[in-house]
Coordinates of C-alpha atoms in Angstrom, one line a residue:
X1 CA 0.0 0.0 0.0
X2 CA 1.4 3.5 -1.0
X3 CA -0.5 6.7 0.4
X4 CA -0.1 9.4 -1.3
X5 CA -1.5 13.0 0.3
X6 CA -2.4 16.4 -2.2
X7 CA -6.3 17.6 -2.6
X8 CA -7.3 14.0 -1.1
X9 CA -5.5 11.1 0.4
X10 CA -5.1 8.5 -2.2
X11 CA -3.7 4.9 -1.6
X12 CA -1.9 2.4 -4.5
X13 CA -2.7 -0.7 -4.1
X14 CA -0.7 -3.5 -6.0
X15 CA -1.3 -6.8 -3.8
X16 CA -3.8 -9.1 -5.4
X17 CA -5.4 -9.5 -1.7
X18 CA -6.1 -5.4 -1.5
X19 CA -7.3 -5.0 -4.8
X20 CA -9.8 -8.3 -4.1
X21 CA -10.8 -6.7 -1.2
X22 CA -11.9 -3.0 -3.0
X23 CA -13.6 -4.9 -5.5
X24 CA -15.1 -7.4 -4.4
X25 CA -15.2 -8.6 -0.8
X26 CA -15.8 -5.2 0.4
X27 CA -17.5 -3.5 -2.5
X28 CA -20.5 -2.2 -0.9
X29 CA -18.1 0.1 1.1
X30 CA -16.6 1.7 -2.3
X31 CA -17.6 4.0 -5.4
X32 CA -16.7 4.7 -8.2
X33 CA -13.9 7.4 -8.2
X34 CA -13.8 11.2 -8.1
X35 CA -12.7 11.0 -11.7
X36 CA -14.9 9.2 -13.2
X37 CA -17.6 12.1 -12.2
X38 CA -16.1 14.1 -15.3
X39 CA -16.8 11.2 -17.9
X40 CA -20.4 12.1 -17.0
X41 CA -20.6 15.0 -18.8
X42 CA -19.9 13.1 -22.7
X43 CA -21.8 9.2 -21.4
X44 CA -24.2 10.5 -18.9
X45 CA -25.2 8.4 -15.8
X46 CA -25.0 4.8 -17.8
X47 CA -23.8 1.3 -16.1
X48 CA -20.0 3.0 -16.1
X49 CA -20.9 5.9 -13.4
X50 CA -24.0 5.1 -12.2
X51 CA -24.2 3.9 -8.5
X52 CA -26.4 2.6 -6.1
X53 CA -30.0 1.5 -6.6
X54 CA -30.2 2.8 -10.3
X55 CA -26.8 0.7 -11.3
X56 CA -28.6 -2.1 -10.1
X57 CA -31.5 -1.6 -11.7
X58 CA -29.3 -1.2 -15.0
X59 CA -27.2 -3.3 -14.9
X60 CA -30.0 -6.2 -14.4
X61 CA -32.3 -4.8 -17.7
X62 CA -28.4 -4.8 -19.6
X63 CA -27.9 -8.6 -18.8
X64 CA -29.5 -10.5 -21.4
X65 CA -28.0 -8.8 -24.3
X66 CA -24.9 -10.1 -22.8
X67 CA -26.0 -13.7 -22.2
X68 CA -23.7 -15.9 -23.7
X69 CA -25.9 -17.6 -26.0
X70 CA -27.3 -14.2 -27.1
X71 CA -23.3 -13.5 -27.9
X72 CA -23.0 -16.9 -29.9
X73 CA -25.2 -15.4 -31.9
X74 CA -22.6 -12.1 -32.9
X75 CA -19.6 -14.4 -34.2
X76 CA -21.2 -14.4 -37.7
X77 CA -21.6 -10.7 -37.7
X78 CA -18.2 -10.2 -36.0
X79 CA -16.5 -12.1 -38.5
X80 CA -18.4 -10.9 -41.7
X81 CA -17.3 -7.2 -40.9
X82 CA -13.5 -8.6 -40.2
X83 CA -13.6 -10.2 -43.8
X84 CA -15.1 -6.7 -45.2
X85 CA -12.4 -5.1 -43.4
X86 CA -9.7 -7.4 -45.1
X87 CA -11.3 -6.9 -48.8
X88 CA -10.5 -3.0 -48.1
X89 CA -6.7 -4.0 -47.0
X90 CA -5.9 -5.9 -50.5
X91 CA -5.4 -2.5 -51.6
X92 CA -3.2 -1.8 -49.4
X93 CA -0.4 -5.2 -49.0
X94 CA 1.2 -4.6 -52.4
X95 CA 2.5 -1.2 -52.0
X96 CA 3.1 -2.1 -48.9
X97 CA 1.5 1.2 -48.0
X98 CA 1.8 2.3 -44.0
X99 CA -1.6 3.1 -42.1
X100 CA -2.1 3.6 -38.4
X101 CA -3.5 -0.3 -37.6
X102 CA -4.6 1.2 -34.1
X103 CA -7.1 3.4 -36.5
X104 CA -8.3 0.6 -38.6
X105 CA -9.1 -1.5 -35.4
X106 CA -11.1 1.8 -33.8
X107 CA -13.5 1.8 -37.0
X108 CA -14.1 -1.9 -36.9
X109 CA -14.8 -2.2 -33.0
X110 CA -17.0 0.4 -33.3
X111 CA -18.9 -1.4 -36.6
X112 CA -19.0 -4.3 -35.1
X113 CA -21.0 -3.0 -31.7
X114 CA -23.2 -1.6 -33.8
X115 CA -24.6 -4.0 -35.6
X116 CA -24.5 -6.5 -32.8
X117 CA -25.6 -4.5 -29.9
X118 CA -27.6 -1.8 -32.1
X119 CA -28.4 -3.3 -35.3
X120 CA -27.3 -0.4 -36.9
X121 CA -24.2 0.0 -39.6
X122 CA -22.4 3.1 -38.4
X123 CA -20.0 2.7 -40.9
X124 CA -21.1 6.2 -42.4
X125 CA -21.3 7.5 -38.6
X126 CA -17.6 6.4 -37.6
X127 CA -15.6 9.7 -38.4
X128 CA -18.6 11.7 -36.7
X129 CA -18.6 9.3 -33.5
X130 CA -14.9 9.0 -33.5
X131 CA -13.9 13.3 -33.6
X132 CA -16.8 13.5 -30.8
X133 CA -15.1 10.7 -28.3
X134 CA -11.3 12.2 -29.2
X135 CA -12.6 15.5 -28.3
X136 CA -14.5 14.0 -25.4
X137 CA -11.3 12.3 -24.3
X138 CA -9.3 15.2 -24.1
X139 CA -11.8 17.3 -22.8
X140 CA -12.2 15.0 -19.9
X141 CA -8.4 14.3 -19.2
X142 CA -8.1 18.1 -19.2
X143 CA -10.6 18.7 -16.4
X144 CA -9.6 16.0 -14.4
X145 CA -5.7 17.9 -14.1
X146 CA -7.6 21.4 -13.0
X147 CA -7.9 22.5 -9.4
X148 CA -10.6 25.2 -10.6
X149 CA -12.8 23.6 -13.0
X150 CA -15.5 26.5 -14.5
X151 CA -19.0 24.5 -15.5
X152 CA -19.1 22.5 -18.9
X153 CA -21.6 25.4 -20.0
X154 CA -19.3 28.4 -19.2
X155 CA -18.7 29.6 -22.7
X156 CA -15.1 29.0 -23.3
X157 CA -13.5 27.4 -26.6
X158 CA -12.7 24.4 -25.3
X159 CA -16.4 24.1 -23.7
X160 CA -18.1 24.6 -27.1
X161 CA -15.8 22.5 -29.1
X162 CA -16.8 19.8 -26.4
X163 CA -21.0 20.4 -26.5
X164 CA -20.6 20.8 -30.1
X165 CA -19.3 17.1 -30.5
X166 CA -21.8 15.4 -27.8
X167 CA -24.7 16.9 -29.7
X168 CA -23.1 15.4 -33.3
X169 CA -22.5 12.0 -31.5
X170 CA -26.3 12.7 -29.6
X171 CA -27.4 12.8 -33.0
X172 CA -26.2 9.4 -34.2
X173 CA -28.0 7.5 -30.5
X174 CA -31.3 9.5 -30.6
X175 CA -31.7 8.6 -34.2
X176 CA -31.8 4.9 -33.3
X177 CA -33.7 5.6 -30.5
X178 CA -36.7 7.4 -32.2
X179 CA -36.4 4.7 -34.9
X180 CA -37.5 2.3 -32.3
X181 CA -39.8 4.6 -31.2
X182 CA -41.6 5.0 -34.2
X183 CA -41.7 1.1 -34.9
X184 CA -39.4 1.1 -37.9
X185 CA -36.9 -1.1 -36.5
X186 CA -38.0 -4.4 -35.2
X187 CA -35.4 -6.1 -33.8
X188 CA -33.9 -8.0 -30.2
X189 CA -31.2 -6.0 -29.8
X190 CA -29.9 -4.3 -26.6
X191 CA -31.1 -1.1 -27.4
X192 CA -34.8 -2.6 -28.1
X193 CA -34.4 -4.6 -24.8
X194 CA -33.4 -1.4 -22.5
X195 CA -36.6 0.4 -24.8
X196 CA -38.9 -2.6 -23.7
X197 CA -37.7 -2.8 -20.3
X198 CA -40.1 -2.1 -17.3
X199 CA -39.3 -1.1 -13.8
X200 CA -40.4 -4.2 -11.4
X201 CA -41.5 -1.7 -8.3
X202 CA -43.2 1.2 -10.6
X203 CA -43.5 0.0 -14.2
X204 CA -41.9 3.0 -15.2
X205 CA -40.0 2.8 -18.7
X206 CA -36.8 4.3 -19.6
X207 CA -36.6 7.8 -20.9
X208 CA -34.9 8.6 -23.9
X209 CA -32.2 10.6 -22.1
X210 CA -31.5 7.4 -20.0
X211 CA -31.8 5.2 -23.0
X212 CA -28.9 7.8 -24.8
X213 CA -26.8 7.1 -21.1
X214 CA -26.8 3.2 -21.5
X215 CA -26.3 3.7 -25.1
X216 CA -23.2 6.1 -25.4
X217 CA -21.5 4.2 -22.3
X218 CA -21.8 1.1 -24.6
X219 CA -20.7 2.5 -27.6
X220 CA -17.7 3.8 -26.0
X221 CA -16.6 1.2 -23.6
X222 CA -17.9 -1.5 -26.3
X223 CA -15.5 -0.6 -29.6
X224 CA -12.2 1.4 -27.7
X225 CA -11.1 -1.7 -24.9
X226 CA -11.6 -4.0 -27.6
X227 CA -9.7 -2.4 -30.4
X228 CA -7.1 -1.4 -28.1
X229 CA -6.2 -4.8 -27.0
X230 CA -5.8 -6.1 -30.2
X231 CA -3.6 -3.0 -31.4
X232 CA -1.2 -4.3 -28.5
X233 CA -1.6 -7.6 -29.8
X234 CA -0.2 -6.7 -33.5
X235 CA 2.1 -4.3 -31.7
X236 CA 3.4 -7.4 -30.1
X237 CA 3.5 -10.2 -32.8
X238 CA 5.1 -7.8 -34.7
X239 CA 8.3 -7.9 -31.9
X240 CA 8.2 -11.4 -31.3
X241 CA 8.2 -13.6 -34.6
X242 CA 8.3 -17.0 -32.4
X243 CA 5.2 -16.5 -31.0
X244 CA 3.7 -15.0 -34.5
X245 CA 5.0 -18.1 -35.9
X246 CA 3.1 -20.5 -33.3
X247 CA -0.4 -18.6 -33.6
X248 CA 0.1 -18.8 -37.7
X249 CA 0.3 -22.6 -37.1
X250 CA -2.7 -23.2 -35.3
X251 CA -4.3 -21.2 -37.7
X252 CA -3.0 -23.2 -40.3
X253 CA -3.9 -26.2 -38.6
X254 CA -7.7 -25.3 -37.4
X255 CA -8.5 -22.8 -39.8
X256 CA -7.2 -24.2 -42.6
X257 CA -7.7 -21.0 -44.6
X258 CA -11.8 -20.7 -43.5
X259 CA -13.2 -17.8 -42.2
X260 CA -13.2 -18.6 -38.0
X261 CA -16.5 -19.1 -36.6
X262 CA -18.4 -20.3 -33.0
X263 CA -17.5 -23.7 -33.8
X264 CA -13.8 -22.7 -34.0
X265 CA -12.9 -20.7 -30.7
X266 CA -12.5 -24.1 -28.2
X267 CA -9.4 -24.5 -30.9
X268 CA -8.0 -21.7 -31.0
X269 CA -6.5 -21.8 -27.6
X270 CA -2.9 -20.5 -28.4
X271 CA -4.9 -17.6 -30.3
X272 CA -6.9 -16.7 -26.7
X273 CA -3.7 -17.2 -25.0
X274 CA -1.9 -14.4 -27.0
X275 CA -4.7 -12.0 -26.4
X276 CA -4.6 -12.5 -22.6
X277 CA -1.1 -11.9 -22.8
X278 CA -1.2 -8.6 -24.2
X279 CA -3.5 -7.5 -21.7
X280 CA -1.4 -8.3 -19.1
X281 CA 1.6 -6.3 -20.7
X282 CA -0.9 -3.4 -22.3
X283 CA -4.2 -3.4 -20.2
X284 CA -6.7 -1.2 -22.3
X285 CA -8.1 -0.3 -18.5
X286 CA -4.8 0.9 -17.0
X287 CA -6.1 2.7 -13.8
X288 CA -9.4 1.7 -11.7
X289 CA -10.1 4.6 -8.9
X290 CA -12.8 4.1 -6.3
X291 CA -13.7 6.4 -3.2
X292 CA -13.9 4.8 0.2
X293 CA -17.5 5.9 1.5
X294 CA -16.6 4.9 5.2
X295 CA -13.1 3.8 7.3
X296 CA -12.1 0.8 6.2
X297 CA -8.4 -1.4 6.8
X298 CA -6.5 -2.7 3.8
X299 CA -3.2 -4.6 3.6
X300 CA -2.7 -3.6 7.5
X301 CA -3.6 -0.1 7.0
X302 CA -6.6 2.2 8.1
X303 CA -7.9 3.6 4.8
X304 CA -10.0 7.1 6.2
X305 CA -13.7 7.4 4.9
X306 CA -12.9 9.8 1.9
X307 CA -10.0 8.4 0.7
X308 CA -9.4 7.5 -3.3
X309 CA -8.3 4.3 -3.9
X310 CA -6.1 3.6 -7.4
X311 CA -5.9 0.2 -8.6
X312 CA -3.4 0.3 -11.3
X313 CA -3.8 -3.0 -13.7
X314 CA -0.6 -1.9 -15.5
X315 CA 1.4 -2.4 -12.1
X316 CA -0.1 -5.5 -10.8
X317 CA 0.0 -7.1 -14.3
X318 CA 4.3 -6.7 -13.9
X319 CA 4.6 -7.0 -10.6
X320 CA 7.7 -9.8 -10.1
X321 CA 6.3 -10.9 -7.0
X322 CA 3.7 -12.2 -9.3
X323 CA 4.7 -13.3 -12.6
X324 CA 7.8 -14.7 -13.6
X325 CA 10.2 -12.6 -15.9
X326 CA 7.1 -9.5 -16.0
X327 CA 8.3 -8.0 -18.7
X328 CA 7.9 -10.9 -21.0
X329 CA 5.9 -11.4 -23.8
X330 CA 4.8 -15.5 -23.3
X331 CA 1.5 -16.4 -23.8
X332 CA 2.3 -19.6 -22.5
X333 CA 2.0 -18.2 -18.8
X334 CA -1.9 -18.1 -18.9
X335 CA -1.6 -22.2 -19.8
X336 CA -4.5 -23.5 -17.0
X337 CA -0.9 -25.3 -15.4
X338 CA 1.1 -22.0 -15.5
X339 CA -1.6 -19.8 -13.7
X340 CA -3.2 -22.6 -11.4
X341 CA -1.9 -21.1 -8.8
X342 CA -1.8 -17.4 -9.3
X343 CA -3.8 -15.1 -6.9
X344 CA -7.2 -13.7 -8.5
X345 CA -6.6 -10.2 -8.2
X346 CA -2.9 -11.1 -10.1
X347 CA -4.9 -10.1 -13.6
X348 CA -8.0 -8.1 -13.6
X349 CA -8.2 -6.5 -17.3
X350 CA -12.0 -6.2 -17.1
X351 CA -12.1 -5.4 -13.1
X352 CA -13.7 -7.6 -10.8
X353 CA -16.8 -8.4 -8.4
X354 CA -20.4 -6.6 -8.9
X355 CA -18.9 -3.9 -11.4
X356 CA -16.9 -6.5 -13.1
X357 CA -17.1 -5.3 -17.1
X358 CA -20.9 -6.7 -18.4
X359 CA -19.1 -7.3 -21.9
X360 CA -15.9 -9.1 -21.3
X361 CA -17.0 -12.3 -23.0
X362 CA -18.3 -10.3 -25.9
X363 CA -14.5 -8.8 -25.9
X364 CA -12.8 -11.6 -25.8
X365 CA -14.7 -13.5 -28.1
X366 CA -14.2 -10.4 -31.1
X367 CA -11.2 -10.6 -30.2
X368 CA -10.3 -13.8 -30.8
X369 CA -12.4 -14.3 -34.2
X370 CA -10.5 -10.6 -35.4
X371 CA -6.8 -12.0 -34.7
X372 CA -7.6 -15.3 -36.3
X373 CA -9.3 -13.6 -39.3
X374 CA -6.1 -11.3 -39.7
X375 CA -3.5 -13.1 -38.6
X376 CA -4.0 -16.1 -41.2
X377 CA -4.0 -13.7 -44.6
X378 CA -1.2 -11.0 -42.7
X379 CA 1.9 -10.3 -41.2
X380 CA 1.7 -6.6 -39.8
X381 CA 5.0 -4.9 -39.8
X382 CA 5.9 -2.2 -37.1
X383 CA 7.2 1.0 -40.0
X384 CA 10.9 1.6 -39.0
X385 CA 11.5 4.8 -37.2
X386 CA 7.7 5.0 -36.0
X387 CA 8.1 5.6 -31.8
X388 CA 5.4 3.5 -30.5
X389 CA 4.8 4.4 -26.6
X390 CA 1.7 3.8 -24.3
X391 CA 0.1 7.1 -23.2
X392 CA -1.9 6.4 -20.1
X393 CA -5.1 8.2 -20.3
X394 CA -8.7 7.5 -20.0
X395 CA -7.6 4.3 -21.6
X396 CA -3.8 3.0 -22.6
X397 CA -3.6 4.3 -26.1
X398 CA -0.3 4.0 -28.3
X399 CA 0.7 7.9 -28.1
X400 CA 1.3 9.0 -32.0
X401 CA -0.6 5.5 -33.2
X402 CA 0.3 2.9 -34.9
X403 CA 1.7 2.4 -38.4
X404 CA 1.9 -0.8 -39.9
X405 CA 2.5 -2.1 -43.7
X406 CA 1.0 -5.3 -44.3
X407 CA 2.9 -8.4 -45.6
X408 CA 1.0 -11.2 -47.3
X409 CA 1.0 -14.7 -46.1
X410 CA 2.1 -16.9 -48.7
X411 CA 2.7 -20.3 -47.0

């Protein structure tokens, strides 16, 4: 345990124990963190800041969409808008022309929880979604740094640019919304479900303002972990050709040149194994802050009622008290014989206990289906000179991108 005194007393907490105990054993006793208060302002009160009774609530009407037979049903999808993904790249591998992979991975994440979780192609949307959550994301980081913070509707540059991009991304949610509203999309998505949803104690729908929360909070958690992860994953093939070379051969050997479906995920075990490895090294989720709301005793320590709490994946994940040779890159350590005995709390990509991330099997499973998909038509090669370095953020993005060329397989 670290304490560490300015504005508020905050504690680190690194041992698997601690963070088990902030998350989940004694969870009722913690909420979400000060900072998160200023994401409100771009995703509203949806299942990422809400708290309480309402979270609850939430996060029991979100559920089903995230059932995993309901997300069986997304591999097609998920894999049909990887392959039209990979027709655009053709153009691409012989002129071995450089583009910024971390980009391309943004614009299919986010095309992908569209049509799964919204039925709707925002494929003509992405550009206007994707300047509105940059400028969100800076706006945000921005206020969380300033001691005097003037309100979002103070009339400054920066304040405009910032309304001027929630009402263009607004735009986008509400127009599915009133779509549903007026009957002309018929479908069991989660969006429908959320619409359709009735409160048990006073039968009381959603309005469309909460409907926009749940909805932006999805969109934005839902495309930017997921693409994230697997631009640390090329990032990381790219630097280590012998394990590239073992995930091209179970591809080879389960694939067999197919387009991977449901029926091929239980094989592709080396291909899970890489992705949980990059997570360790490059957690999309770097930080996790919660607020103690009374005293409570950690690791040995009295933590005050007050106090902020950082739980730091990106630490624990290379602590050498924990993993052998951290800095690694050895997807053979999450083997079930290798991790057996490896304390909970050791990896927590998605968080853990109540507030535990409600689409981590979605994640993985795009994930998984993406890198196979890729992986068995492309080598992606890192463009010499290009500085790729985490920037810890909101979210652990490569500062500056990340520019690729891509090299055809031929074997």
């Amino acid at each position: 345990v670290v304490r560490m005194k300015g504005v508020w007393t905050s504690y680190l907490l690194n041992h698997p124990a601690d963070i088990e105990h902030v998350l989940q054993t004694n969870s009722q006793n913690y909420r979400k963190g000060r900072n998160y208060e200023e994401a409100r302002a771009s995703i509203g009160n949806g299942l990422l800041i809400s708290e309480g009774d309402f979270w609850r609530r939430q996060r029991r009407l979100a559920q089903p969409a995230f059932h995993r037979h309901r997300i069986a049903a997304f591999a097609k999808v998920m894999s049909d808008a990887t392959e039209g993904m990979l027709d655009q790249w053709r153009l691409r591998a012989a002129p071995r022309e450089p583009f910024d992979v971390a980009a391309e991975m943004m614009r299919l994440t986010l095309r992908i929880v569209g049509l799964t979780l919204f039925s709707t192609d925002l494929t003509r949307e992405t550009d206007i979604i994707a300047r509105s959550l940059e400028v969100a994301r800076a706006h945000t980081i921005r206020r969380m740094w300033q001691a005097v913070k003037l309100p979002v509707s103070f009339p400054t540059p920066a304040n405009r640019r910032f309304r001027r991009a929630i009402r263009e991304s607004e735009g986008v949610i509400y127009g599915m919304i009133h779509a549903r509203r007026r009957g002309e999309v018929e479908t069991d998505d989660l969006l429908s479900l959320l619409l359709r949803a009735r409160d048990e104690e006073t039968g009381e729908a959603m309005s469309d303002v909460q409907l926009r929360d749940e909805a932006a909070t999805i969109l934005t958690a839902g495309h930017e972990t997921t693409a994230l992860a697997l631009s640390w994953t090329w990032y990381l093939l790219a630097q280590h050709p012998h394990v590239e070379q073992k995930l091209h051969e179970e591809l080879t050997t389960v694939l067999g040149g197919r387009t991977p479906d449901l029926d091929h995920l239980p094989r592709l075990k080396y291909t899970l194994l890489v992705i949980q490895e990059a997570m360790r090294l490059y957690p999309p989720v770097w930080a996790i802050s919660r607020t103690a709301l009374g005293a409570d005793r950690v690791g040995g320590y009295r933590i005050p009622a007050g106090s902020e709490i950082l739980l730091l994946p990106y630490v624990t994940h290379r602590h050498p008290d924990l993993w052998e040779q951290p800095e690694a890159f050895d997807p053979e350590r999450f083997l079930p014989e290798r991790s057996a005995t490896r304390p909970k709390f050791a990896y927590f990509p998605f968080g853990g206990g109540p507030r535990q991330c409600i689409g981590n099997n979605f994640a993985l499973m795009e994930a998984q289906l993406i890198v196979a998909a890729v992986a068995q038509q492309y080598r992606l090669r890192l463009v010499p000179g290009h500085r790729v370095e985490p920037e810890p953020s909101l979210t652990l993005r490569p500062r500056d991108g990340l520019m690729m060329t891509l090299e055809r397989k031929t074997e």
